[in-house]
Coordinates of C-alpha atoms in Angstrom, one line a residue:
X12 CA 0.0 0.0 0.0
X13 CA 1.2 3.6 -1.1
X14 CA -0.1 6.8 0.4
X15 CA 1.0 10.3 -1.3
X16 CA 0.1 13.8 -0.5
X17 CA -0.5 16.9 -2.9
X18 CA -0.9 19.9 -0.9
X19 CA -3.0 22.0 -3.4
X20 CA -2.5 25.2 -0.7
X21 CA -1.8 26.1 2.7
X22 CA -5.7 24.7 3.6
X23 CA -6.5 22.2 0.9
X24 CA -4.8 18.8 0.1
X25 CA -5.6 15.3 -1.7
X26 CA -4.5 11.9 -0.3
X27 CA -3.9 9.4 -2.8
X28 CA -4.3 5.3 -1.8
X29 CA -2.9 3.1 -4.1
X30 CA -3.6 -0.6 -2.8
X31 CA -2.4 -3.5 -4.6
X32 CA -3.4 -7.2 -4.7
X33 CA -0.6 -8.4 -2.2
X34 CA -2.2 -5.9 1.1
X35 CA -5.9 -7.8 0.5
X36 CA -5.5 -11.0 -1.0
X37 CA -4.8 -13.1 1.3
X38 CA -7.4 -11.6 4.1
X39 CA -9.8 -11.6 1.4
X40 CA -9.1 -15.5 0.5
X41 CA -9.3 -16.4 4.6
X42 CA -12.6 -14.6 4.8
X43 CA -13.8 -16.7 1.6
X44 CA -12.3 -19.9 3.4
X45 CA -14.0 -19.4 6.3
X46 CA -17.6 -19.2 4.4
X47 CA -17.0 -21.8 2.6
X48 CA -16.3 -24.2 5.3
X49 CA -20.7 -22.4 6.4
X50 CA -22.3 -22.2 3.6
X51 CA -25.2 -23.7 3.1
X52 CA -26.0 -24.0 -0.8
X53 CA -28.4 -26.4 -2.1
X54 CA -26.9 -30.0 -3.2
X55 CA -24.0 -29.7 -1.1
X56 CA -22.6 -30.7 1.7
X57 CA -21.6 -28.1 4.6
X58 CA -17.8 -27.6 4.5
X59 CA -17.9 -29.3 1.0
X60 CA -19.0 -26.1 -1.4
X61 CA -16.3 -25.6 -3.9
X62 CA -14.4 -22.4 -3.7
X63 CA -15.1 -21.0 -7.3
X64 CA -18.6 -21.1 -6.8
X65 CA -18.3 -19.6 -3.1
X66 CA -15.9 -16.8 -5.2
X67 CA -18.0 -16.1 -7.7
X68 CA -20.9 -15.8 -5.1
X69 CA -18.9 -13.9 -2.0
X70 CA -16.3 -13.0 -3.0
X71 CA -16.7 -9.6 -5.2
X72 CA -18.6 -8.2 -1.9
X73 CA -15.7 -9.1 0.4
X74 CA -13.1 -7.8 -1.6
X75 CA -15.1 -4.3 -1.3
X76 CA -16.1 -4.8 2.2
X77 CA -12.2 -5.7 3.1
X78 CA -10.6 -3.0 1.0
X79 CA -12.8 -0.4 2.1
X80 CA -11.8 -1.3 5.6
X81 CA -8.4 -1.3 4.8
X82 CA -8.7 2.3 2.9
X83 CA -10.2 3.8 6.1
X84 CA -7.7 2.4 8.8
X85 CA -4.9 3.4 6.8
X86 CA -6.5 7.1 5.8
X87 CA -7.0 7.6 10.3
X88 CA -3.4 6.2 10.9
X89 CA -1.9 8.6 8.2
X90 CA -3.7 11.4 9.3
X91 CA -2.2 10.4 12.6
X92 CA 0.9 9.5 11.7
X93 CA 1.5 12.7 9.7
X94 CA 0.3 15.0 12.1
X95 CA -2.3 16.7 9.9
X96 CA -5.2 18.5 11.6
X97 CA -7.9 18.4 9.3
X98 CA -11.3 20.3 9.0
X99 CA -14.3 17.5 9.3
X100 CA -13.9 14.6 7.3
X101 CA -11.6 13.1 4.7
X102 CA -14.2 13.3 1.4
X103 CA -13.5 10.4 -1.5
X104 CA -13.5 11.5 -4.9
X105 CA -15.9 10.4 -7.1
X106 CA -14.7 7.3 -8.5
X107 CA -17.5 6.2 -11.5
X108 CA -14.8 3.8 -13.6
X109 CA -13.7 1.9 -10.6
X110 CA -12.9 -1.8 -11.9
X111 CA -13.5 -4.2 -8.8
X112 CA -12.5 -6.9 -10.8
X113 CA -8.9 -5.3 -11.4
X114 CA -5.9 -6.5 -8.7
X115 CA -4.7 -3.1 -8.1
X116 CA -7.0 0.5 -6.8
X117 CA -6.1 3.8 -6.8
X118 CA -8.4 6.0 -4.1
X119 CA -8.2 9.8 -3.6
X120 CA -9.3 12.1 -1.0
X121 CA -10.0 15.6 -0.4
X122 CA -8.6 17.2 2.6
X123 CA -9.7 20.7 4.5
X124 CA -6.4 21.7 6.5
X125 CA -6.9 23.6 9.9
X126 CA -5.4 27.4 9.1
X127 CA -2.2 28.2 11.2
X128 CA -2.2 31.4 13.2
X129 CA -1.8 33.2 16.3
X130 CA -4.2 34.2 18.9
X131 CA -3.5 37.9 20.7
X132 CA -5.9 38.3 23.9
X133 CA -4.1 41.7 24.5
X134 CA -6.2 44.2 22.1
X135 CA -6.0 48.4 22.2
X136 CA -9.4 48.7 23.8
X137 CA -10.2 47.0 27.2
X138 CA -13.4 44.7 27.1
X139 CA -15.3 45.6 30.5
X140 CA -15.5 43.3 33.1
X141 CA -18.6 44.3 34.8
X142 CA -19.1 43.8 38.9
X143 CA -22.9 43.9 39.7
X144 CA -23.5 44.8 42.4
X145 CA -26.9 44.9 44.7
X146 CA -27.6 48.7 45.9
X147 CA -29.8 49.6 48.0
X148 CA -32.7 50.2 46.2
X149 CA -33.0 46.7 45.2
X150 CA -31.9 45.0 48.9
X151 CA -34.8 47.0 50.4
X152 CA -37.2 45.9 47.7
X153 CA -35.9 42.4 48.6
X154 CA -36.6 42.6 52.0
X155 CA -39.8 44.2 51.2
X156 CA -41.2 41.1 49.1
X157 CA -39.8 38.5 52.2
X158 CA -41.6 40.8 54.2
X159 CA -45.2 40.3 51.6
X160 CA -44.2 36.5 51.4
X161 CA -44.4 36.0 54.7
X162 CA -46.8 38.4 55.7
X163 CA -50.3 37.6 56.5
X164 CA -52.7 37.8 53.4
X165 CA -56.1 40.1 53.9
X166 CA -59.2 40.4 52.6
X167 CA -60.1 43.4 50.6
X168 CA -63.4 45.3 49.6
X169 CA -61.7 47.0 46.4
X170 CA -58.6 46.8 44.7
X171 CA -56.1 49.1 45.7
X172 CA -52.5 50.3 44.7
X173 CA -50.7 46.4 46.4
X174 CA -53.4 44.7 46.2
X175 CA -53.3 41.1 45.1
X176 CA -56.1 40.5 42.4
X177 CA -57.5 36.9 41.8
X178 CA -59.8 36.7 38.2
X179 CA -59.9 34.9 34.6
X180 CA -59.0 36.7 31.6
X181 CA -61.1 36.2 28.5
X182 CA -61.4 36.0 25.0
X183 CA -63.9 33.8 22.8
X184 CA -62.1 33.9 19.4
X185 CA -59.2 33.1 21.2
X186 CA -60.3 31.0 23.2
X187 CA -58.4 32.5 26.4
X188 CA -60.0 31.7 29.6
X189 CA -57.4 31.2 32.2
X190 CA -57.7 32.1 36.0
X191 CA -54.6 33.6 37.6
X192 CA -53.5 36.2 40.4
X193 CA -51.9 39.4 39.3
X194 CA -50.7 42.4 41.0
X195 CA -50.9 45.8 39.5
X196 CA -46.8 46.1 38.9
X197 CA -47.0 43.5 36.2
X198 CA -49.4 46.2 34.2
X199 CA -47.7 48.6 31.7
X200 CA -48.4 51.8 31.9
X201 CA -50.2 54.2 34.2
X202 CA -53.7 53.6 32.1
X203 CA -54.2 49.4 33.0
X204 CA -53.6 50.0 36.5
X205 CA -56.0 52.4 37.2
X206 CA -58.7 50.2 35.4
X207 CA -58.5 48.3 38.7
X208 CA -58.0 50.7 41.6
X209 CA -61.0 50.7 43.3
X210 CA -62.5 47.8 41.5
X211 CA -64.8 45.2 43.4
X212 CA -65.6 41.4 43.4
X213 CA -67.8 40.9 40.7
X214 CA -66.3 43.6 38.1
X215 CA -65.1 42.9 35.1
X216 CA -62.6 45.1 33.0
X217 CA -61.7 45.3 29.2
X218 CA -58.3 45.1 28.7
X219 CA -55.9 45.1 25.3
X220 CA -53.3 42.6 25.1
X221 CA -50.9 45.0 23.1
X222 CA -49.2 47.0 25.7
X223 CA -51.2 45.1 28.6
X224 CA -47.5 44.0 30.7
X225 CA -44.2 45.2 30.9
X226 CA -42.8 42.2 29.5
X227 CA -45.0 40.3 26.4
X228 CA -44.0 37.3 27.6
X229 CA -46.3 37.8 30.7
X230 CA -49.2 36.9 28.2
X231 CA -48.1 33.5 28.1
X232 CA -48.2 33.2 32.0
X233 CA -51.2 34.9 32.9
X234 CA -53.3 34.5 29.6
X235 CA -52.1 30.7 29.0
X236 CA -51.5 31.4 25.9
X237 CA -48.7 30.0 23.0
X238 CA -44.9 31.8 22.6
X239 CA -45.7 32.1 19.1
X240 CA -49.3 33.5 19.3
X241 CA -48.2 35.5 22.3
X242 CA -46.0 37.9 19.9
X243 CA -47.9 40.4 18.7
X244 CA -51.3 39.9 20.0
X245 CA -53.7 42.3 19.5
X246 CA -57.1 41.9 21.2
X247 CA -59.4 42.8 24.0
X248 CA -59.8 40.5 26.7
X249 CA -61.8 41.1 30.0
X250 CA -60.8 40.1 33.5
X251 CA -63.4 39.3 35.6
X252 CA -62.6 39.7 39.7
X253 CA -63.7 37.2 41.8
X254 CA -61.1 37.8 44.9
X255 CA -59.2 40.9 46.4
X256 CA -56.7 40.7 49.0
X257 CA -53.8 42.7 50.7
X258 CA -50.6 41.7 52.7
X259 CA -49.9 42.7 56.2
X260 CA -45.8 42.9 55.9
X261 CA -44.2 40.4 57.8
X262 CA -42.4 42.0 61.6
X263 CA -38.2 41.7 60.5
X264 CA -38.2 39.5 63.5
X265 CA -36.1 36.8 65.0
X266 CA -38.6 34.0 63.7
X267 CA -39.0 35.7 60.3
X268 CA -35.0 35.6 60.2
X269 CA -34.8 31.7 62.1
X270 CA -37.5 30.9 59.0
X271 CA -35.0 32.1 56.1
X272 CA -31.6 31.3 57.4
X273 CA -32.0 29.1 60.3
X274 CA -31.6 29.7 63.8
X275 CA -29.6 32.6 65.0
X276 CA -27.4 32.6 61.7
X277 CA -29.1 36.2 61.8
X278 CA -30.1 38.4 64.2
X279 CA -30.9 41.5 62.9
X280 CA -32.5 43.4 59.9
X281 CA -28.9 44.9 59.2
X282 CA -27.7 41.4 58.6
X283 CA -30.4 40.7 56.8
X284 CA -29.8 43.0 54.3
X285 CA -25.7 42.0 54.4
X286 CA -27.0 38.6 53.9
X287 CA -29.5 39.7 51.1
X288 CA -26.4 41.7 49.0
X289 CA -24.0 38.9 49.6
X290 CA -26.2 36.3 48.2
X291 CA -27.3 38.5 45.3
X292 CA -23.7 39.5 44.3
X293 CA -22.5 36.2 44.1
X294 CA -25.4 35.1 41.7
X295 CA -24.6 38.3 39.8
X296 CA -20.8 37.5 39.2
X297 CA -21.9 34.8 37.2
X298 CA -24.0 36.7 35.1
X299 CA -21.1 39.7 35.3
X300 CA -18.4 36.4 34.3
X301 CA -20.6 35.1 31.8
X302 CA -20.8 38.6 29.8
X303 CA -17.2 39.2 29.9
X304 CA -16.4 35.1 28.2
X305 CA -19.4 36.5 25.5
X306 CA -17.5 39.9 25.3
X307 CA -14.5 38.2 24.7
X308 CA -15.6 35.4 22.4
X309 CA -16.7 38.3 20.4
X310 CA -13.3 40.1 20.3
X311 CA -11.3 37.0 19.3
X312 CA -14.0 36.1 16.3
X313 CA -13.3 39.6 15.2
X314 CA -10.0 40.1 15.6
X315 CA -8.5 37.1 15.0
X316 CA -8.0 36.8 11.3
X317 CA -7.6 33.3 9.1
X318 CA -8.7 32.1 6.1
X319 CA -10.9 28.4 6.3
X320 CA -11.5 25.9 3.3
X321 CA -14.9 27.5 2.7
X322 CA -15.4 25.2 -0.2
X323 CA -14.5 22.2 1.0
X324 CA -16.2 22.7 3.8
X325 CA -19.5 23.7 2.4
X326 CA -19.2 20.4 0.0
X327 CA -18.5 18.1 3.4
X328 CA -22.0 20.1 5.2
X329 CA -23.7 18.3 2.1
X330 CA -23.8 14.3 3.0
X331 CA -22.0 15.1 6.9
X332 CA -25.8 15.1 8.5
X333 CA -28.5 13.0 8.6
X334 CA -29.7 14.2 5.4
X335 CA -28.1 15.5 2.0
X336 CA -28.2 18.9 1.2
X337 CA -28.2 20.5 -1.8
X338 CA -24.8 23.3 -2.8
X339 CA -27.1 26.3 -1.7
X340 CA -28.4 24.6 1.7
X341 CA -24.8 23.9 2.5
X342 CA -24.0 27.6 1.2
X343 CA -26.4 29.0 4.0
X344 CA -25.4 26.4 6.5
X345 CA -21.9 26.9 6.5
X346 CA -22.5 31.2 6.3
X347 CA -24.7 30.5 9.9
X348 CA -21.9 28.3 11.3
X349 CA -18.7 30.2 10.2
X350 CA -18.3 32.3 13.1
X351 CA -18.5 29.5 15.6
X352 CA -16.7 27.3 13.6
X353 CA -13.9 30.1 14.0
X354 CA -14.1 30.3 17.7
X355 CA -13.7 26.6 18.2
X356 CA -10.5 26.6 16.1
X357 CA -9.7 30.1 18.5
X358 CA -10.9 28.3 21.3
X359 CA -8.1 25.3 21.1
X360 CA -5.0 27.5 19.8
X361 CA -5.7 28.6 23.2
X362 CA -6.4 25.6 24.8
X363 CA -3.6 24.2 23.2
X364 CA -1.2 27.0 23.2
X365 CA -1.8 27.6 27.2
X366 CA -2.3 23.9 28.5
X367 CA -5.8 24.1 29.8
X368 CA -6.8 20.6 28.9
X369 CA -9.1 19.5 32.1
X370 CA -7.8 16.3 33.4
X371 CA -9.3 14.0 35.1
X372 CA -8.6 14.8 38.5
X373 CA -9.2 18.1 37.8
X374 CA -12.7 16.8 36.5
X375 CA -13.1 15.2 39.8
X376 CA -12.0 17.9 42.3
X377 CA -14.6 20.2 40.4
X378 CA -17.9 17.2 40.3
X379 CA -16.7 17.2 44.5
X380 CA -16.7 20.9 44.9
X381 CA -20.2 21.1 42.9
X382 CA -21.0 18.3 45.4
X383 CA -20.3 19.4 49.0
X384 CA -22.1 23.6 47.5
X385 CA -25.0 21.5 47.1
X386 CA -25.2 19.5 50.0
X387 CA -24.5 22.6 52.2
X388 CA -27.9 24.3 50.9
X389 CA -29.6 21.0 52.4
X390 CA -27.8 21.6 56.1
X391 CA -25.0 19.1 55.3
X392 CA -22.3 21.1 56.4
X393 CA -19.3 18.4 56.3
X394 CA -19.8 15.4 54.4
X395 CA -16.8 12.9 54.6
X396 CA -14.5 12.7 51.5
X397 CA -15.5 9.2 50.9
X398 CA -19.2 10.4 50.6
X399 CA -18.0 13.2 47.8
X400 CA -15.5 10.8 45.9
X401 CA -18.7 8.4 45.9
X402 CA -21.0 10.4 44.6
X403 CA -18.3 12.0 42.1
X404 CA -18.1 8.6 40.9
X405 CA -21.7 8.0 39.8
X406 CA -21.5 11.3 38.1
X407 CA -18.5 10.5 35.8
X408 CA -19.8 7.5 34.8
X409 CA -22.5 9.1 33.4
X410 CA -20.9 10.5 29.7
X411 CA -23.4 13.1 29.2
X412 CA -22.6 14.2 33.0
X413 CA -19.0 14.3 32.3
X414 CA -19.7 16.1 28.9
X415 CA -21.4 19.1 30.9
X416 CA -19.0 18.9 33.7
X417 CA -16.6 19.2 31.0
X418 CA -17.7 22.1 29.8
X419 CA -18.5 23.8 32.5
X420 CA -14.7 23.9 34.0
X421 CA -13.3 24.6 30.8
X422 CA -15.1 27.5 30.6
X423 CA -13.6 28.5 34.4
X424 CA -10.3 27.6 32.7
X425 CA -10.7 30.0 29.5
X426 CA -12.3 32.9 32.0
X427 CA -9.1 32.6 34.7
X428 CA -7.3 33.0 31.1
X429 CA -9.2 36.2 29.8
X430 CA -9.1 37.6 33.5
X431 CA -5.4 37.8 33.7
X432 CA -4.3 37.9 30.1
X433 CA -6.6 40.2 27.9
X434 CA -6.9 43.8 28.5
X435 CA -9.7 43.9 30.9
X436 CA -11.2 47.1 32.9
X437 CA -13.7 46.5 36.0
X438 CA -16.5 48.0 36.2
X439 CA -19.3 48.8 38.8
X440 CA -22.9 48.8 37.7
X441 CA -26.0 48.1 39.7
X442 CA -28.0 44.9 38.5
X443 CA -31.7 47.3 37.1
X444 CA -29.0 49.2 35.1
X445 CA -27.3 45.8 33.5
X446 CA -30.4 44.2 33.0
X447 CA -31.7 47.7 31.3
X448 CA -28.4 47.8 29.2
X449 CA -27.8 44.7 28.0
X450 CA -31.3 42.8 28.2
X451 CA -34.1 45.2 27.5

């Protein structure tokens, strides 16, 4: 067997195969031995078939079957061998004169080559690293809704300004009819609410849907309707009221405090409200890390320039899925693709480049860690090592556990990267003001 390379450029390349009678024949004429010593064919004996009628039978198949074989273990182990870091798959040229019943085959294949280039973290202009933090506004608005939550509910006469309003919302040719609780913050607007201040059992108000909450998507809790149909939905519905209530605010006592945290973990409404922007903060610097890895994903993509075999990778999208495509559905496939088939490559130069492969035992220091956080939430406070490495274990031998786990640490790994080796500036910025920047 003979394999040559013709690099047609820097990202392209064709493997030729050449594979001649000697590497085949005699696996070919075992394989054929074997049947012939199982076949059962009418007038003879088993064992006793003779072997030009078990060739011509068998034998055209298994030479295809075997030499195919051979063609693909030698294509991986020269791809190995050779060190070439290829772009999806190896992709055979069509072949419509191939002679089976010639001794010696000549295969080619199409090669994408991986573009060589350098990744710079360090740009001109800092990517903000935002700290969100929990101001006061929000901490007493916190405390204010543990306060409702645990308050003690009371019956009103007529809706007023907190008032909790229990009714169905209705709509024939939609057919909405769903009964729900709402309170007048939800409303958008100053014109909805006061449809229902002063409101009694019994009343029902017209309502439009366009406009009708501050966030659209509140149609699809409180009028049970579809995410599609909730998008632009344009028609009056009535609420009918069939219960009022208020809430007496919950006293910022030592039971309301033993209730939330536990016994005497705190004491006072000043912890309270330490405990309240600790908690919050640390939920936000995941939300503050995971804009910064998006921030920088972006900055890489865009900065980070190299050409890719577009064309052989737009003709390898056409049979690599389930289903064939045509030229122009692999055309708009690999256009949607492109930039994240660009970070990935990004992605492990740096991997590569900065030795942040995740080990094992990395793998199953982070599955304990994630372990004992959430065994602490349900009062185990010091499980034994030998209950963490057990329960570890269950988890990595789970592949779709390990995948996510995976995943999850790399990410830690590429962040610690960004953090300390692209041009970063911190930034504070109060969580109503993130939310209103980035998310609105």
């Amino acid at each position: 067997m003979n394999i040559t390379r013709e690099n047609i450029d820097a990202l392209n390349a064709v493997v030729k195969v050449d594979i001649a009678k000697e590497d085949y024949s005699d696996k070919v004429e075992k394989i054929l031995t074997d049947y012939r010593k199982t076949a059962n064919i009418p007038g003879f004996r088993k064992g006793h078939v003779p072997m030009g009628m078990v060739k011509k039978q068998y034998g055209k198949a298994v030479l295809v079957e075997e030499v195919n074989k051979m063609l693909q273990d030698a294509l991986g182990k020269y791809l190995v061998e050779e060190k070439l870091d290829v772009l999806g798959n190896p992709l055979p040229k069509a072949q419509d004169d191939l002679d089976w019943d010639a001794e010696a085959f000549s295969f080619e294949f199409e090669l994408g080559l991986a573009p060589q280039f350098d990744v710079k973290l360090k740009g001109k202009k800092a990517i903000t690293h935002y700290n969100i933090v929990a101001d006061d506004k929000m901490i007493n608005g916190q405390v204010e809704n543990i306060q409702k939550q645990y308050g003690k509910i009371i019956s009103q006469t007529e809706v007023a300004k907190d008032s909790e309003i229990t009714g169905t919302f209705s709509n024939e040719e939609k057919e909405i009819d769903n009964s729900t609780m709402i309170t007048l913050d939800k409303l958008k607007g100053k014109t909805n609410p006061k449809k229902f201040i002063g409101a009694k059992v019994g009343d029902v108000i017209s309502l439009k849907t366009k406009g009708l909450f501050n966030d659209d998507h509140d149609l699809m809790t409180f009028l049970k309707v579809a995410h599609d149909d909730a998008h632009g939905l344009d028609v009056e519905v009535t609420f009918k009221i069939t219960e009022i209530n208020g809430r007496e605010l919950a006293d910022l006592d030592q039971e309301l405090f033993d209730k939330l945290f536990g016994k005497d973990k705190v004491t006072s409404a000043t912890e309270l409200k330490e405990k309240i922007k600790e908690d919050s903060e640390k939920q936000f610097a995941q939300q503050g890390d995971q804009k910064l890895l998006n921030d920088v994903t972006e900055y890489l993509v865009e900065n980070t320039k190299f050409d890719l075999p577009s064309n052989f990778l737009q003709k390898w999208m056409q049979t690599a899925g389930e289903e064939v495509m045509t030229e122009e559905q692999a055309k708009a496939e690999y256009d949607k693709s492109e930039k994240s088939m660009r970070y990935q490559l990004i992605e492990g130069k740096l991997i590569q480049d900065h030795k942040l492969q995740v080990q094992f035992e990395d793998l199953k220091a982070y599955a304990m860690q994630m372990i004992k956080g959430q065994m602490a939430q349900f009062g185990q406070m010091n499980p034994s090592d030998k209950e963490l490495e057990d329960i570890a274990a269950r988890i990595l031998s789970n592949q779709e556990e390990v995948k996510r786990l995976s995943e999850q640490l790399m990410s830690q790994n590429l962040l610690g990267l960004y953090k300390t080796e692209a041009n970063i500036k911190a930034k504070d910025i109060t969580y109503d003001d993130f939310v209103k920047e980035f998310y609105s």
